PDB file of C-alpha atoms in Angstrom:
ATOM      1  CA  MET A   1     -64.505 -43.682 -10.120  1.00  0.00           C
ATOM      2  CA  ASP A   2     -61.364 -41.690 -10.789  1.00  0.00           C
ATOM      3  CA  VAL A   3     -59.223 -41.233  -7.657  1.00  0.00           C
ATOM      4  CA  GLU A   4     -58.947 -37.464  -8.099  1.00  0.00           C
ATOM      5  CA  ILE A   5     -62.705 -37.089  -8.518  1.00  0.00           C
ATOM      6  CA  GLU A   6     -63.242 -39.221  -5.431  1.00  0.00           C
ATOM      7  CA  ARG A   7     -60.819 -37.106  -3.395  1.00  0.00           C
ATOM      8  CA  GLU A   8     -62.614 -33.941  -4.515  1.00  0.00           C
ATOM      9  CA  LEU A   9     -65.963 -35.460  -3.508  1.00  0.00           C
ATOM     10  CA  ILE A  10     -64.531 -36.341  -0.096  1.00  0.00           C
ATOM     11  CA  GLU A  11     -63.344 -32.778   0.384  1.00  0.00           C
ATOM     12  CA  ARG A  12     -66.771 -31.449  -0.551  1.00  0.00           C
ATOM     13  CA  CYS A  13     -68.371 -33.903   1.894  1.00  0.00           C
ATOM     14  CA  ARG A  14     -66.095 -32.678   4.667  1.00  0.00           C
ATOM     15  CA  ARG A  15     -67.407 -29.190   3.935  1.00  0.00           C
ATOM     16  CA  GLY A  16     -70.972 -30.506   4.323  1.00  0.00           C
ATOM     17  CA  SER A  17     -72.044 -31.400   0.777  1.00  0.00           C
ATOM     18  CA  THR A  18     -74.582 -34.207   0.995  1.00  0.00           C
ATOM     19  CA  ALA A  19     -74.865 -34.286  -2.818  1.00  0.00           C
ATOM     20  CA  SER A  20     -71.187 -35.225  -3.027  1.00  0.00           C
ATOM     21  CA  PHE A  21     -71.736 -37.995  -0.510  1.00  0.00           C
ATOM     22  CA  GLU A  22     -74.656 -39.281  -2.585  1.00  0.00           C
ATOM     23  CA  SER A  23     -72.212 -39.688  -5.496  1.00  0.00           C
ATOM     24  CA  LEU A  24     -69.938 -41.790  -3.295  1.00  0.00           C
ATOM     25  CA  VAL A  25     -72.915 -43.861  -2.150  1.00  0.00           C
ATOM     26  CA  ARG A  26     -74.043 -44.518  -5.731  1.00  0.00           C
ATOM     27  CA  THR A  27     -70.538 -45.646  -6.659  1.00  0.00           C
ATOM     28  CA  HIS A  28     -70.025 -47.994  -3.709  1.00  0.00           C
ATOM     29  CA  GLN A  29     -73.546 -49.181  -2.891  1.00  0.00           C
ATOM     30  CA  ARG A  30     -73.834 -52.202  -5.199  1.00  0.00           C
ATOM     31  CA  PRO A  31     -70.522 -53.858  -4.206  1.00  0.00           C
ATOM     32  CA  ALA A  32     -71.247 -53.024  -0.553  1.00  0.00           C
ATOM     33  CA  LEU A  33     -74.593 -54.824  -0.757  1.00  0.00           C
ATOM     34  CA  ALA A  34     -72.911 -57.905  -2.221  1.00  0.00           C
ATOM     35  CA  ILE A  35     -70.342 -57.932   0.586  1.00  0.00           C
ATOM     36  CA  ALA A  36     -72.905 -57.405   3.347  1.00  0.00           C
ATOM     37  CA  GLU A  37     -75.264 -60.035   1.932  1.00  0.00           C
ATOM     38  CA  ALA A  38     -72.431 -62.566   1.736  1.00  0.00           C
ATOM     39  CA  LEU A  39     -71.436 -61.824   5.338  1.00  0.00           C
ATOM     40  CA  LEU A  40     -74.923 -61.624   6.839  1.00  0.00           C
ATOM     41  CA  GLY A  41     -76.772 -64.110   4.640  1.00  0.00           C
ATOM     42  CA  ASN A  42     -79.894 -62.001   4.251  1.00  0.00           C
ATOM     43  CA  VAL A  43     -80.650 -59.283   1.722  1.00  0.00           C
ATOM     44  CA  ASP A  44     -82.773 -57.227   4.132  1.00  0.00           C
ATOM     45  CA  ASP A  45     -80.143 -57.308   6.885  1.00  0.00           C
ATOM     46  CA  ALA A  46     -77.502 -56.475   4.285  1.00  0.00           C
ATOM     47  CA  ALA A  47     -79.417 -53.442   3.022  1.00  0.00           C
ATOM     48  CA  ASP A  48     -79.866 -52.182   6.597  1.00  0.00           C
ATOM     49  CA  ALA A  49     -76.187 -52.786   7.379  1.00  0.00           C
ATOM     50  CA  VAL A  50     -75.034 -50.927   4.268  1.00  0.00           C
ATOM     51  CA  GLN A  51     -77.253 -47.964   5.066  1.00  0.00           C
ATOM     52  CA  GLU A  52     -75.994 -47.851   8.663  1.00  0.00           C
ATOM     53  CA  ALA A  53     -72.382 -48.153   7.485  1.00  0.00           C
ATOM     54  CA  PHE A  54     -72.838 -45.236   5.079  1.00  0.00           C
ATOM     55  CA  VAL A  55     -74.229 -43.133   7.937  1.00  0.00           C
ATOM     56  CA  LYS A  56     -71.213 -44.065  10.092  1.00  0.00           C
ATOM     57  CA  ALA A  57     -68.874 -43.226   7.218  1.00  0.00           C
ATOM     58  CA  PHE A  58     -70.483 -39.832   6.649  1.00  0.00           C
ATOM     59  CA  ARG A  59     -70.192 -38.966  10.337  1.00  0.00           C
ATOM     60  CA  SER A  60     -66.574 -40.176  10.426  1.00  0.00           C
ATOM     61  CA  LEU A  61     -65.253 -38.591   7.229  1.00  0.00           C
ATOM     62  CA  GLY A  62     -62.993 -36.403   9.339  1.00  0.00           C
ATOM     63  CA  ARG A  63     -61.074 -39.550  10.327  1.00  0.00           C
ATOM     64  CA  LEU A  64     -60.379 -40.586   6.735  1.00  0.00           C
ATOM     65  CA  ARG A  65     -56.702 -39.854   6.177  1.00  0.00           C
ATOM     66  CA  GLU A  66     -55.857 -37.143   3.683  1.00  0.00           C
ATOM     67  CA  GLY A  67     -55.204 -38.699   0.271  1.00  0.00           C
ATOM     68  CA  SER A  68     -56.876 -42.013   1.134  1.00  0.00           C
ATOM     69  CA  THR A  69     -59.571 -43.445  -1.079  1.00  0.00           C
ATOM     70  CA  PHE A  70     -63.111 -43.931   0.155  1.00  0.00           C
ATOM     71  CA  GLY A  71     -63.767 -47.515  -1.011  1.00  0.00           C
ATOM     72  CA  PRO A  72     -61.335 -49.527   1.146  1.00  0.00           C
ATOM     73  CA  TRP A  73     -62.024 -47.323   4.171  1.00  0.00           C
ATOM     74  CA  PHE A  74     -65.786 -47.690   3.759  1.00  0.00           C
ATOM     75  CA  ARG A  75     -65.590 -51.471   3.236  1.00  0.00           C
ATOM     76  CA  SER A  76     -63.665 -51.717   6.496  1.00  0.00           C
ATOM     77  CA  ILE A  77     -66.454 -49.824   8.285  1.00  0.00           C
ATOM     78  CA  LEU A  78     -69.019 -52.105   6.636  1.00  0.00           C
ATOM     79  CA  ARG A  79     -67.196 -55.331   7.554  1.00  0.00           C
ATOM     80  CA  ASN A  80     -66.788 -54.173  11.159  1.00  0.00           C
ATOM     81  CA  HIS A  81     -70.482 -53.288  11.336  1.00  0.00           C
ATOM     82  CA  CYS A  82     -71.431 -56.697   9.908  1.00  0.00           C
ATOM     83  CA  ARG A  83     -69.154 -58.399  12.486  1.00  0.00           C
ATOM     84  CA  ASP A  84     -70.915 -56.461  15.246  1.00  0.00           C
ATOM     85  CA  LEU A  85     -74.295 -57.547  13.905  1.00  0.00           C
ATOM     86  CA  LEU A  86     -73.180 -61.176  13.757  1.00  0.00           C
ATOM     87  CA  ARG A  87     -71.977 -61.032  17.370  1.00  0.00           C
ATOM     88  CA  ALA A  88     -75.256 -59.556  18.600  1.00  0.00           C
ATOM     89  CA  PRO A  89     -77.921 -62.018  19.727  1.00  0.00           C
ATOM     90  CA  ARG A  90     -80.333 -62.765  16.907  1.00  0.00           C
ATOM     91  CA  PRO A  91     -83.631 -64.615  17.033  1.00  0.00           C
ATOM     92  CA  ALA A  92     -82.779 -67.042  14.229  1.00  0.00           C
ATOM     93  CA  VAL A  93     -80.345 -67.233  11.349  1.00  0.00           C
ATOM     94  CA  ALA A  94     -82.237 -66.524   8.165  1.00  0.00           C
ATOM     95  CA  GLU A  95     -81.870 -68.945   5.302  1.00  0.00           C
ATOM     96  CA  TRP A  96     -80.933 -67.633   1.903  1.00  0.00           C
ATOM     97  CA  SER A  97     -84.035 -67.321  -0.201  1.00  0.00           C
ATOM     98  CA  GLU A  98     -85.146 -66.464  -3.681  1.00  0.00           C
ATOM     99  CA  GLN A  99     -85.732 -62.900  -2.497  1.00  0.00           C
ATOM    100  CA  SER A 100     -82.013 -62.537  -1.761  1.00  0.00           C
ATOM    101  CA  VAL A 101     -81.218 -62.760  -5.474  1.00  0.00           C
ATOM    102  CA  ASP A 102     -81.679 -59.686  -7.639  1.00  0.00           C
ATOM    103  CA  PRO A 103     -82.426 -61.129 -11.102  1.00  0.00           C
ATOM    104  CA  SER A 104     -81.747 -57.760 -12.764  1.00  0.00           C
ATOM    105  CA  LEU A 105     -78.030 -58.226 -11.991  1.00  0.00           C
ATOM    106  CA  TRP A 106     -77.820 -61.474 -13.997  1.00  0.00           C
ATOM    107  CA  THR A 107     -77.686 -62.052 -17.701  1.00  0.00           C
ATOM    108  CA  GLU A 108     -78.304 -65.590 -18.861  1.00  0.00           C
ATOM    109  CA  PRO A 109     -76.815 -66.684 -22.183  1.00  0.00           C
ATOM    110  CA  THR A 110     -79.026 -69.795 -22.307  1.00  0.00           C
ATOM    111  CA  ALA A 111     -81.887 -71.016 -20.183  1.00  0.00           C
ATOM    112  CA  GLN A 112     -80.022 -74.199 -19.167  1.00  0.00           C
ATOM    113  CA  LEU A 113     -76.822 -72.382 -18.246  1.00  0.00           C
ATOM    114  CA  GLY A 114     -78.871 -69.799 -16.370  1.00  0.00           C
ATOM    115  CA  LEU A 115     -80.637 -72.518 -14.394  1.00  0.00           C
ATOM    116  CA  GLU A 116     -77.337 -74.226 -13.558  1.00  0.00           C
ATOM    117  CA  ARG A 117     -75.822 -70.939 -12.397  1.00  0.00           C
ATOM    118  CA  GLU A 118     -78.878 -70.172 -10.285  1.00  0.00           C
ATOM    119  CA  GLU A 119     -78.773 -73.604  -8.633  1.00  0.00           C
ATOM    120  CA  LEU A 120     -75.046 -73.285  -7.986  1.00  0.00           C
ATOM    121  CA  GLY A 121     -75.471 -69.755  -6.613  1.00  0.00           C
ATOM    122  CA  ASP A 122     -78.252 -70.922  -4.293  1.00  0.00           C
ATOM    123  CA  ALA A 123     -76.110 -73.827  -3.073  1.00  0.00           C
ATOM    124  CA  VAL A 124     -73.101 -71.582  -2.408  1.00  0.00           C
ATOM    125  CA  ARG A 125     -75.216 -68.957  -0.601  1.00  0.00           C
ATOM    126  CA  THR A 126     -76.810 -71.655   1.556  1.00  0.00           C
ATOM    127  CA  ALA A 127     -73.402 -73.158   2.337  1.00  0.00           C
ATOM    128  CA  LEU A 128     -71.963 -69.710   3.187  1.00  0.00           C
ATOM    129  CA  GLY A 129     -74.784 -69.295   5.675  1.00  0.00           C
ATOM    130  CA  ARG A 130     -73.763 -72.534   7.370  1.00  0.00           C
ATOM    131  CA  ILE A 131     -70.076 -71.794   7.943  1.00  0.00           C
ATOM    132  CA  SER A 132     -68.637 -69.629  10.693  1.00  0.00           C
ATOM    133  CA  PRO A 133     -68.668 -65.834  10.330  1.00  0.00           C
ATOM    134  CA  GLU A 134     -64.846 -65.865  10.398  1.00  0.00           C
ATOM    135  CA  HIS A 135     -64.672 -68.305   7.477  1.00  0.00           C
ATOM    136  CA  ARG A 136     -67.367 -66.376   5.616  1.00  0.00           C
ATOM    137  CA  GLU A 137     -65.498 -63.088   6.107  1.00  0.00           C
ATOM    138  CA  ILE A 138     -62.169 -64.268   4.715  1.00  0.00           C
ATOM    139  CA  LEU A 139     -63.920 -65.835   1.709  1.00  0.00           C
ATOM    140  CA  VAL A 140     -65.760 -62.579   1.049  1.00  0.00           C
ATOM    141  CA  LEU A 141     -62.524 -60.589   1.264  1.00  0.00           C
ATOM    142  CA  LYS A 142     -60.761 -62.899  -1.194  1.00  0.00           C
ATOM    143  CA  GLU A 143     -63.506 -63.961  -3.578  1.00  0.00           C
ATOM    144  CA  ILE A 144     -65.917 -61.007  -3.614  1.00  0.00           C
ATOM    145  CA  GLU A 145     -63.693 -58.045  -2.757  1.00  0.00           C
ATOM    146  CA  GLU A 146     -60.770 -59.707  -4.584  1.00  0.00           C
ATOM    147  CA  LEU A 147     -58.232 -58.468  -2.051  1.00  0.00           C
ATOM    148  CA  SER A 148     -54.638 -59.700  -2.070  1.00  0.00           C
ATOM    149  CA  TYR A 149     -53.314 -61.711   0.865  1.00  0.00           C
ATOM    150  CA  ALA A 150     -51.533 -58.593   2.176  1.00  0.00           C
ATOM    151  CA  GLU A 151     -54.740 -56.551   1.942  1.00  0.00           C
ATOM    152  CA  ILE A 152     -56.691 -59.297   3.727  1.00  0.00           C
ATOM    153  CA  ALA A 153     -54.067 -59.388   6.476  1.00  0.00           C
ATOM    154  CA  ALA A 154     -54.410 -55.636   6.956  1.00  0.00           C
ATOM    155  CA  ALA A 155     -58.222 -55.746   6.861  1.00  0.00           C
ATOM    156  CA  MET A 156     -58.430 -58.575   9.405  1.00  0.00           C
ATOM    157  CA  ASN A 157     -55.467 -57.390  11.464  1.00  0.00           C
ATOM    158  CA  ILE A 158     -53.696 -60.757  11.214  1.00  0.00           C
ATOM    159  CA  PRO A 159     -50.196 -61.717  10.044  1.00  0.00           C
ATOM    160  CA  ALA A 160     -49.883 -62.150   6.279  1.00  0.00           C
ATOM    161  CA  GLY A 161     -48.722 -65.739   6.770  1.00  0.00           C
ATOM    162  CA  THR A 162     -51.965 -66.572   8.556  1.00  0.00           C
ATOM    163  CA  VAL A 163     -54.150 -65.555   5.614  1.00  0.00           C
ATOM    164  CA  ALA A 164     -53.328 -68.596   3.473  1.00  0.00           C
ATOM    165  CA  SER A 165     -54.036 -70.969   6.347  1.00  0.00           C
ATOM    166  CA  ARG A 166     -57.351 -69.340   7.254  1.00  0.00           C
ATOM    167  CA  LEU A 167     -58.397 -69.185   3.634  1.00  0.00           C
ATOM    168  CA  HIS A 168     -57.585 -72.880   3.218  1.00  0.00           C
ATOM    169  CA  HIS A 169     -59.706 -73.766   6.264  1.00  0.00           C
ATOM    170  CA  ALA A 170     -62.549 -71.499   5.109  1.00  0.00           C
ATOM    171  CA  ARG A 171     -62.612 -73.106   1.672  1.00  0.00           C
ATOM    172  CA  ALA A 172     -62.563 -76.556   3.260  1.00  0.00           C
ATOM    173  CA  ALA A 173     -65.489 -75.585   5.521  1.00  0.00           C
ATOM    174  CA  LEU A 174     -67.439 -74.284   2.533  1.00  0.00           C
ATOM    175  CA  ARG A 175     -66.640 -77.432   0.557  1.00  0.00           C
ATOM    176  CA  ARG A 176     -67.880 -79.603   3.463  1.00  0.00           C
ATOM    177  CA  ALA A 177     -71.072 -77.544   3.745  1.00  0.00           C
ATOM    178  CA  LEU A 178     -71.695 -77.971   0.019  1.00  0.00           C
ATOM    179  CA  GLN A 179     -70.954 -81.694   0.079  1.00  0.00           C
ATOM    180  CA  LYS A 180     -73.178 -82.217   3.108  1.00  0.00           C
ATOM    181  CA  HIS A 181     -76.083 -81.022   1.016  1.00  0.00           C
ATOM    182  CA  GLY A 182     -75.235 -82.989  -2.107  1.00  0.00           C
ATOM    183  CA  GLN A 183     -73.296 -80.350  -4.001  1.00  0.00           C
ATOM    184  CA  ALA A 184     -69.832 -80.902  -5.384  1.00  0.00           C
ATOM    185  CA  ILE A 185     -67.905 -78.103  -6.988  1.00  0.00           C
ATOM    186  CA  GLU A 186     -64.823 -79.381  -8.724  1.00  0.00           C
ATOM    187  CA  GLY A 187     -62.018 -76.852  -8.890  1.00  0.00           C
ATOM    188  CA  ALA A 188     -64.150 -73.950  -7.728  1.00  0.00           C
ATOM    189  CA  LEU A 189     -62.674 -73.922  -4.222  1.00  0.00           C
ATOM    190  CA  ARG A 190     -58.997 -74.296  -4.880  1.00  0.00           C
TER     191      ARG A 190
END
């Protein structure tokens, strides 16, 4: 979405336009679901978290600095909400399942390649569910949100020099989780 259009939508939202907020939701919903699912490990929890984060964002629009864009601000709200959910006592950690994959988002050039990608995706999702929330978060920021080291440092409120170290340890933890379950990904976790 164009930055100027987004700023105009934000202004309309501040004046009470729910239709303008719906436009922001439509623009940011899909990537937000991917982030929340990667952090929480469950598509249903992710959908609930995204909805709750959008409600928080709507109620807090007055705190969004003038001239700022909605996306990074909203993703920060979402990540903080997911962290809160992960800290809260939960009955059991849900395993990733076939229901957590939306097949409509995938295009498969060949059946074999599609099957390999699906197996790899399942293995990575399972492994993400087995590493610490801190490791999962930094991997999501780098690999899903594609943030720079400086942006990750700001998002996590850590020194920029610490990002590389934490990312290295997170990738190593993910690699160990994959290897523990018979998966080896050469070069994927550099």
